[in-house]
Amino acid sequence: MKIRKNSEFGTAGYCLAVFLFLLYFQVIGLYGLKFAVGAIISWVTGGIMWVIRILFQKAEDEEGVDKPFGWLIFLLFPLFIPLAMPLWIIPFVLVVCYFISIAAFGGHGRHIFNPVIVAVVFMLYGYGATGVLNASRPLSISNAGYRIWTAGVPPRADIRDVFASVSSSDIIDASFKGLIPNIPGSCFGLVILIASLVLAILFRRRIHWWLVAVGSVCTFAWLLPQHPDLAMPPINALLLGIMPSLILCGIADFTTLPESVSGQIIHAILFGVFSVLMLFNSADILAPAYGFLLAQVISPLVIDVLGVKHE
């Protein structure tokens, strides 16, 4: 009997899984048991899909190694689950988007769009107008999250205005102490951003894209506002929303990013432009996910027009 190996997971994959487990454990303390149930539903959905795939798999590679499954969508999606969203939506979104973003392209490794971002955009498109995707405030009472199911209240102002009201000295505390509306993936923005950098450096995963993406988000957050009331410190745009989680998703599924340095720079600049535009023109904290997907759609066209090499 041949030993089956999952080529999708190496040292980087297991390090990411351990980091997410520790992060999710901390998030439970801020958002309550509903987040824990949502994360478990996401993982169980992935497990069921994996079993079904094994049962219906017609052939395996010559070396006896299974094709990668695509676990990242199920591991990372809990970062973007708003607490007001009904739990039944989670498996529906994940199953549909697995087929749209992975299976439709012939399996993991052949896909061209980040499946986690596709799932977030699909969720926004289907339920963005219902109010169930509103960000909520983390619990202000220590350890209260382990005892109750809900967390805080929806925001009463545009996310952009809320972010701009936070002073630079309070930016770290504001992200996880209940001072601003958030979702799980934006509670520990600096920690997530550092984790993505470590992943990029240690495992050589599109480090040029990471550097330019961070720089472009800060640069365009500084350049875009033309009115004093719209002004926002660039660091707020980077750390208080879902930008770190989007960057982590990009590094985790690095094969959907351009391989050449020039291509990475072009993609990262487009990501910065579109994601900041979405942040400044939407009341939804998840809106920058549209910017990431737009960058993935448009960057190949720009790369071809400019004649940039793909390798």
Short mmCIF file of C-alpha atoms in Angstrom, two decimals:
data_model
loop_
_atom_site.label_atom_id
_atom_site.label_comp_id
_atom_site.label_asym_id
_atom_site.label_seq_id
_atom_site.Cartn_x
_atom_site.Cartn_y
_atom_site.Cartn_z
CA MET A 1 0.00 0.00 0.00
CA LYS A 2 1.39 3.35 -1.02
CA ILE A 3 1.79 6.05 1.58
CA ARG A 4 -0.35 9.03 0.78
CA LYS A 5 1.22 12.44 1.21
CA ASN A 6 -0.41 15.81 1.08
CA SER A 7 1.90 18.00 -0.98
CA GLU A 8 -0.15 21.06 -0.05
CA PHE A 9 1.17 21.01 3.51
CA GLY A 10 4.83 21.36 4.29
CA THR A 11 6.54 23.10 7.17
CA ALA A 12 4.99 26.42 6.14
CA GLY A 13 1.49 24.95 6.14
CA TYR A 14 1.83 23.43 9.56
CA CYS A 15 3.34 26.62 10.99
CA LEU A 16 0.40 28.57 9.59
CA ALA A 17 -2.08 26.09 11.08
CA VAL A 18 -0.46 26.35 14.53
CA PHE A 19 -0.48 30.15 14.35
CA LEU A 20 -4.15 30.21 13.37
CA PHE A 21 -5.06 27.83 16.19
CA LEU A 22 -3.39 30.08 18.77
CA LEU A 23 -4.92 33.19 17.19
CA TYR A 24 -8.41 31.71 17.11
CA PHE A 25 -8.11 30.69 20.75
CA GLN A 26 -7.44 34.32 21.67
CA VAL A 27 -10.28 35.55 19.44
CA ILE A 28 -12.74 33.30 21.28
CA GLY A 29 -12.01 35.28 24.41
CA LEU A 30 -12.98 38.49 22.62
CA TYR A 31 -15.96 37.40 20.55
CA GLY A 32 -17.52 34.51 22.39
CA LEU A 33 -18.37 30.93 21.68
CA LYS A 34 -20.18 31.76 18.45
CA PHE A 35 -16.84 32.39 16.80
CA ALA A 36 -15.58 29.03 18.05
CA VAL A 37 -18.63 27.30 16.57
CA GLY A 38 -18.17 29.19 13.29
CA ALA A 39 -14.52 28.14 13.06
CA ILE A 40 -15.40 24.51 13.83
CA ILE A 41 -18.12 24.55 11.16
CA SER A 42 -15.57 25.85 8.66
CA TRP A 43 -13.08 23.10 9.52
CA VAL A 44 -15.72 20.35 9.56
CA THR A 45 -16.98 21.51 6.17
CA GLY A 46 -13.44 21.15 4.84
CA GLY A 47 -13.13 17.70 6.40
CA ILE A 48 -16.37 16.50 4.81
CA MET A 49 -15.32 17.89 1.43
CA TRP A 50 -11.95 16.16 1.77
CA VAL A 51 -13.59 12.79 2.53
CA ILE A 52 -15.97 13.17 -0.42
CA ARG A 53 -13.04 14.02 -2.66
CA ILE A 54 -11.19 10.85 -1.58
CA LEU A 55 -14.26 8.69 -2.16
CA PHE A 56 -14.80 10.05 -5.67
CA GLN A 57 -11.19 10.43 -6.66
CA LYS A 58 -10.70 8.52 -9.90
CA ALA A 59 -6.93 8.48 -10.13
CA GLU A 60 -3.80 9.57 -8.31
CA ASP A 61 -0.43 10.78 -9.51
CA GLU A 62 2.16 8.34 -10.78
CA GLU A 63 4.17 8.64 -7.57
CA GLY A 64 1.14 7.83 -5.46
CA VAL A 65 0.87 11.32 -4.06
CA ASP A 66 -2.59 12.83 -3.86
CA LYS A 67 -3.28 16.13 -5.50
CA PRO A 68 -3.46 19.00 -2.99
CA PHE A 69 -6.94 19.52 -1.62
CA GLY A 70 -7.14 23.25 -0.87
CA TRP A 71 -7.35 23.46 2.91
CA LEU A 72 -6.51 27.15 3.09
CA ILE A 73 -10.05 28.29 2.32
CA PHE A 74 -11.38 26.36 5.33
CA LEU A 75 -8.53 27.35 7.67
CA LEU A 76 -8.50 31.07 6.89
CA PHE A 77 -12.16 31.84 6.27
CA PRO A 78 -12.99 32.16 10.03
CA LEU A 79 -10.89 35.34 10.05
CA PHE A 80 -13.65 37.03 8.05
CA ILE A 81 -16.77 35.73 9.84
CA PRO A 82 -18.91 38.59 11.22
CA LEU A 83 -20.57 37.61 14.49
CA ALA A 84 -24.05 38.63 13.31
CA MET A 85 -23.93 36.22 10.37
CA PRO A 86 -26.08 33.07 10.68
CA LEU A 87 -23.92 29.99 11.01
CA TRP A 88 -25.70 28.06 8.26
CA ILE A 89 -24.26 30.47 5.69
CA ILE A 90 -20.68 29.30 6.39
CA PRO A 91 -20.80 25.79 4.83
CA PHE A 92 -22.92 27.07 1.93
CA VAL A 93 -20.39 29.79 1.09
CA LEU A 94 -17.39 27.48 1.46
CA VAL A 95 -18.78 24.63 -0.63
CA VAL A 96 -19.89 26.91 -3.47
CA CYS A 97 -16.63 28.86 -3.51
CA TYR A 98 -14.52 25.69 -3.34
CA PHE A 99 -16.07 24.59 -6.62
CA ILE A 100 -15.89 28.08 -8.13
CA SER A 101 -12.30 28.92 -7.23
CA ILE A 102 -10.56 25.51 -7.00
CA ALA A 103 -12.46 22.60 -8.54
CA ALA A 104 -13.50 24.57 -11.62
CA PHE A 105 -9.83 25.12 -12.50
CA GLY A 106 -8.84 21.47 -12.14
CA GLY A 107 -7.86 21.42 -8.49
CA HIS A 108 -5.61 23.19 -6.04
CA GLY A 109 -2.41 24.43 -7.66
CA ARG A 110 -4.14 25.24 -10.93
CA HIS A 111 -6.47 27.88 -9.53
CA ILE A 112 -5.79 31.52 -10.40
CA PHE A 113 -7.85 33.36 -7.75
CA ASN A 114 -7.29 33.26 -4.01
CA PRO A 115 -10.11 30.99 -2.77
CA VAL A 116 -10.43 32.71 0.62
CA ILE A 117 -10.93 36.09 -1.04
CA VAL A 118 -13.43 34.58 -3.47
CA ALA A 119 -15.40 33.20 -0.50
CA VAL A 120 -15.42 36.59 1.24
CA VAL A 121 -16.55 38.41 -1.93
CA PHE A 122 -19.24 35.78 -2.57
CA MET A 123 -20.45 36.23 1.01
CA LEU A 124 -20.50 40.02 0.57
CA TYR A 125 -22.32 39.81 -2.75
CA GLY A 126 -25.02 37.55 -1.36
CA TYR A 127 -25.55 39.01 2.08
CA GLY A 128 -23.89 42.43 2.13
CA ALA A 129 -27.23 44.28 2.00
CA THR A 130 -28.87 42.29 4.81
CA GLY A 131 -27.00 43.72 7.78
CA VAL A 132 -25.76 40.33 8.92
CA LEU A 133 -22.21 41.21 7.86
CA ASN A 134 -21.91 44.24 10.14
CA ALA A 135 -18.79 44.42 12.23
CA SER A 136 -19.32 44.35 15.99
CA ARG A 137 -17.34 45.48 19.00
CA PRO A 138 -15.23 42.92 20.84
CA LEU A 139 -16.31 42.22 24.41
CA SER A 140 -14.93 44.64 26.95
CA ILE A 141 -15.29 42.27 29.91
CA SER A 142 -12.32 39.99 30.48
CA ASN A 143 -13.02 36.35 29.53
CA ALA A 144 -16.71 37.11 28.93
CA GLY A 145 -16.39 35.68 25.47
CA TYR A 146 -16.19 32.15 26.80
CA ARG A 147 -19.64 32.42 28.36
CA ILE A 148 -21.90 34.13 25.83
CA TRP A 149 -22.77 33.83 22.14
CA THR A 150 -22.95 37.39 20.85
CA ALA A 151 -20.49 40.26 20.84
CA GLY A 152 -21.24 43.95 20.94
CA VAL A 153 -23.39 46.04 18.62
CA PRO A 154 -23.13 47.03 14.95
CA PRO A 155 -21.24 50.26 14.18
CA ARG A 156 -23.23 53.49 14.06
CA ALA A 157 -20.83 55.30 11.73
CA ASP A 158 -18.85 54.56 8.59
CA ILE A 159 -15.85 52.34 9.24
CA ARG A 160 -13.59 54.96 7.67
CA ASP A 161 -14.75 57.58 10.16
CA VAL A 162 -14.34 55.18 13.08
CA PHE A 163 -10.78 54.32 12.03
CA ALA A 164 -9.87 57.99 11.56
CA SER A 165 -11.02 58.80 15.10
CA VAL A 166 -8.42 56.50 16.68
CA SER A 167 -5.18 58.19 17.69
CA SER A 168 -1.87 56.61 16.70
CA SER A 169 -0.98 56.01 20.35
CA ASP A 170 -4.15 53.94 20.88
CA ILE A 171 -4.09 52.00 17.62
CA ILE A 172 -2.89 48.68 19.08
CA ASP A 173 -5.26 48.70 22.06
CA ALA A 174 -8.18 49.85 19.91
CA SER A 175 -7.96 46.79 17.67
CA PHE A 176 -8.85 44.30 20.41
CA LYS A 177 -10.23 46.14 23.45
CA GLY A 178 -13.72 46.87 22.20
CA LEU A 179 -13.02 50.48 21.23
CA ILE A 180 -13.97 50.07 17.55
CA PRO A 181 -16.17 47.71 15.49
CA ASN A 182 -14.22 44.73 14.25
CA ILE A 183 -14.34 41.21 12.92
CA PRO A 184 -12.15 38.34 14.20
CA GLY A 185 -9.46 38.87 11.56
CA SER A 186 -8.94 42.51 12.50
CA CYS A 187 -8.51 42.12 16.26
CA PHE A 188 -4.77 41.45 16.19
CA GLY A 189 -3.78 43.26 13.02
CA LEU A 190 -0.14 43.84 13.93
CA VAL A 191 0.33 40.21 15.03
CA ILE A 192 -1.23 38.92 11.79
CA LEU A 193 0.89 41.29 9.70
CA ILE A 194 4.09 40.17 11.43
CA ALA A 195 3.10 36.50 10.99
CA SER A 196 2.62 37.04 7.25
CA LEU A 197 6.06 38.70 7.04
CA VAL A 198 7.71 35.80 8.89
CA LEU A 199 5.97 33.34 6.58
CA ALA A 200 7.14 35.29 3.53
CA ILE A 201 10.75 35.54 4.70
CA LEU A 202 11.30 32.05 6.12
CA PHE A 203 9.64 30.20 3.26
CA ARG A 204 10.44 32.65 0.43
CA ARG A 205 6.86 33.44 -0.39
CA ARG A 206 6.48 36.59 -2.49
CA ILE A 207 8.41 38.87 -0.11
CA HIS A 208 8.52 41.64 -2.72
CA TRP A 209 4.73 41.55 -2.93
CA TRP A 210 4.46 41.83 0.87
CA LEU A 211 6.76 44.85 1.06
CA VAL A 212 5.08 46.74 -1.77
CA ALA A 213 1.57 45.81 -0.59
CA VAL A 214 2.19 47.24 2.88
CA GLY A 215 3.84 50.33 1.43
CA SER A 216 1.14 50.93 -1.17
CA VAL A 217 -1.71 50.64 1.36
CA CYS A 218 -0.06 53.25 3.58
CA THR A 219 0.88 55.46 0.63
CA PHE A 220 -2.55 55.56 -0.98
CA ALA A 221 -4.30 55.94 2.37
CA TRP A 222 -2.21 59.09 2.75
CA LEU A 223 -2.69 60.35 -0.81
CA LEU A 224 -6.36 59.69 -1.53
CA PRO A 225 -8.22 61.92 0.98
CA GLN A 226 -8.84 65.37 -0.45
CA HIS A 227 -11.02 66.67 2.36
CA PRO A 228 -9.89 67.15 5.98
CA ASP A 229 -12.89 65.17 7.22
CA LEU A 230 -11.72 62.15 5.23
CA ALA A 231 -8.14 62.25 6.48
CA MET A 232 -6.93 59.05 8.09
CA PRO A 233 -3.44 58.20 9.40
CA PRO A 234 -1.96 55.61 6.99
CA ILE A 235 -1.11 53.25 9.84
CA ASN A 236 -4.81 53.17 10.82
CA ALA A 237 -5.80 52.02 7.35
CA LEU A 238 -3.18 49.28 7.53
CA LEU A 239 -3.73 47.89 11.03
CA LEU A 240 -7.32 48.57 12.11
CA GLY A 241 -9.17 46.74 9.33
CA ILE A 242 -8.77 43.50 7.41
CA MET A 243 -5.66 44.55 5.46
CA PRO A 244 -3.34 42.31 7.55
CA SER A 245 -5.66 39.33 7.08
CA LEU A 246 -5.83 39.95 3.32
CA ILE A 247 -2.04 40.13 3.16
CA LEU A 248 -1.80 36.90 5.17
CA CYS A 249 -4.18 35.21 2.72
CA GLY A 250 -2.02 36.40 -0.17
CA ILE A 251 1.17 35.00 1.35
CA ALA A 252 -0.52 31.77 2.45
CA ASP A 253 -1.81 31.08 -1.08
CA PHE A 254 1.20 32.62 -2.80
CA THR A 255 0.79 30.61 -6.01
CA THR A 256 -2.06 32.93 -7.07
CA LEU A 257 0.33 35.90 -6.95
CA PRO A 258 2.71 36.70 -9.81
CA GLU A 259 6.06 34.92 -9.67
CA SER A 260 8.24 37.62 -11.21
CA VAL A 261 9.37 40.54 -9.07
CA SER A 262 7.90 43.06 -11.51
CA GLY A 263 4.60 41.20 -11.52
CA GLN A 264 4.52 41.16 -7.72
CA ILE A 265 5.11 44.90 -7.60
CA ILE A 266 2.33 45.61 -10.11
CA HIS A 267 -0.13 43.35 -8.29
CA ALA A 268 0.75 44.85 -4.90
CA ILE A 269 0.31 48.43 -6.15
CA LEU A 270 -3.09 47.59 -7.62
CA PHE A 271 -4.04 45.86 -4.38
CA GLY A 272 -3.12 48.98 -2.41
CA VAL A 273 -5.08 51.29 -4.71
CA PHE A 274 -8.26 49.21 -4.92
CA SER A 275 -8.37 48.10 -1.29
CA VAL A 276 -7.92 51.64 0.03
CA LEU A 277 -10.57 52.92 -2.40
CA MET A 278 -12.97 50.30 -1.06
CA LEU A 279 -12.11 51.25 2.50
CA PHE A 280 -12.76 54.95 1.86
CA ASN A 281 -15.98 54.44 -0.07
CA SER A 282 -17.79 51.80 1.96
CA ALA A 283 -19.19 51.36 5.42
CA ASP A 284 -18.36 47.66 5.33
CA ILE A 285 -15.17 46.58 7.06
CA LEU A 286 -14.91 43.64 4.62
CA ALA A 287 -15.02 45.83 1.50
CA PRO A 288 -11.22 45.83 0.85
CA ALA A 289 -11.60 42.16 -0.14
CA TYR A 290 -13.11 43.48 -3.38
CA GLY A 291 -9.85 45.37 -3.92
CA PHE A 292 -7.78 42.20 -3.57
CA LEU A 293 -9.94 40.35 -6.11
CA LEU A 294 -9.87 43.29 -8.52
CA ALA A 295 -6.07 43.30 -8.32
CA GLN A 296 -6.02 39.60 -9.21
CA VAL A 297 -8.30 40.18 -12.19
CA ILE A 298 -6.58 43.29 -13.57
CA SER A 299 -2.90 42.66 -12.77
CA PRO A 300 -2.42 39.96 -15.49
CA LEU A 301 -3.78 42.42 -18.05
CA VAL A 302 -1.45 45.18 -16.87
CA ILE A 303 1.50 42.79 -16.82
CA ASP A 304 0.81 41.71 -20.41
CA VAL A 305 0.31 45.29 -21.62
CA LEU A 306 3.61 46.36 -20.05
CA GLY A 307 5.37 43.29 -21.41
CA VAL A 308 6.56 42.13 -18.01
CA LYS A 309 7.99 38.62 -17.87
CA HIS A 310 5.89 36.10 -15.94
CA GLU A 311 8.67 33.86 -14.67
#
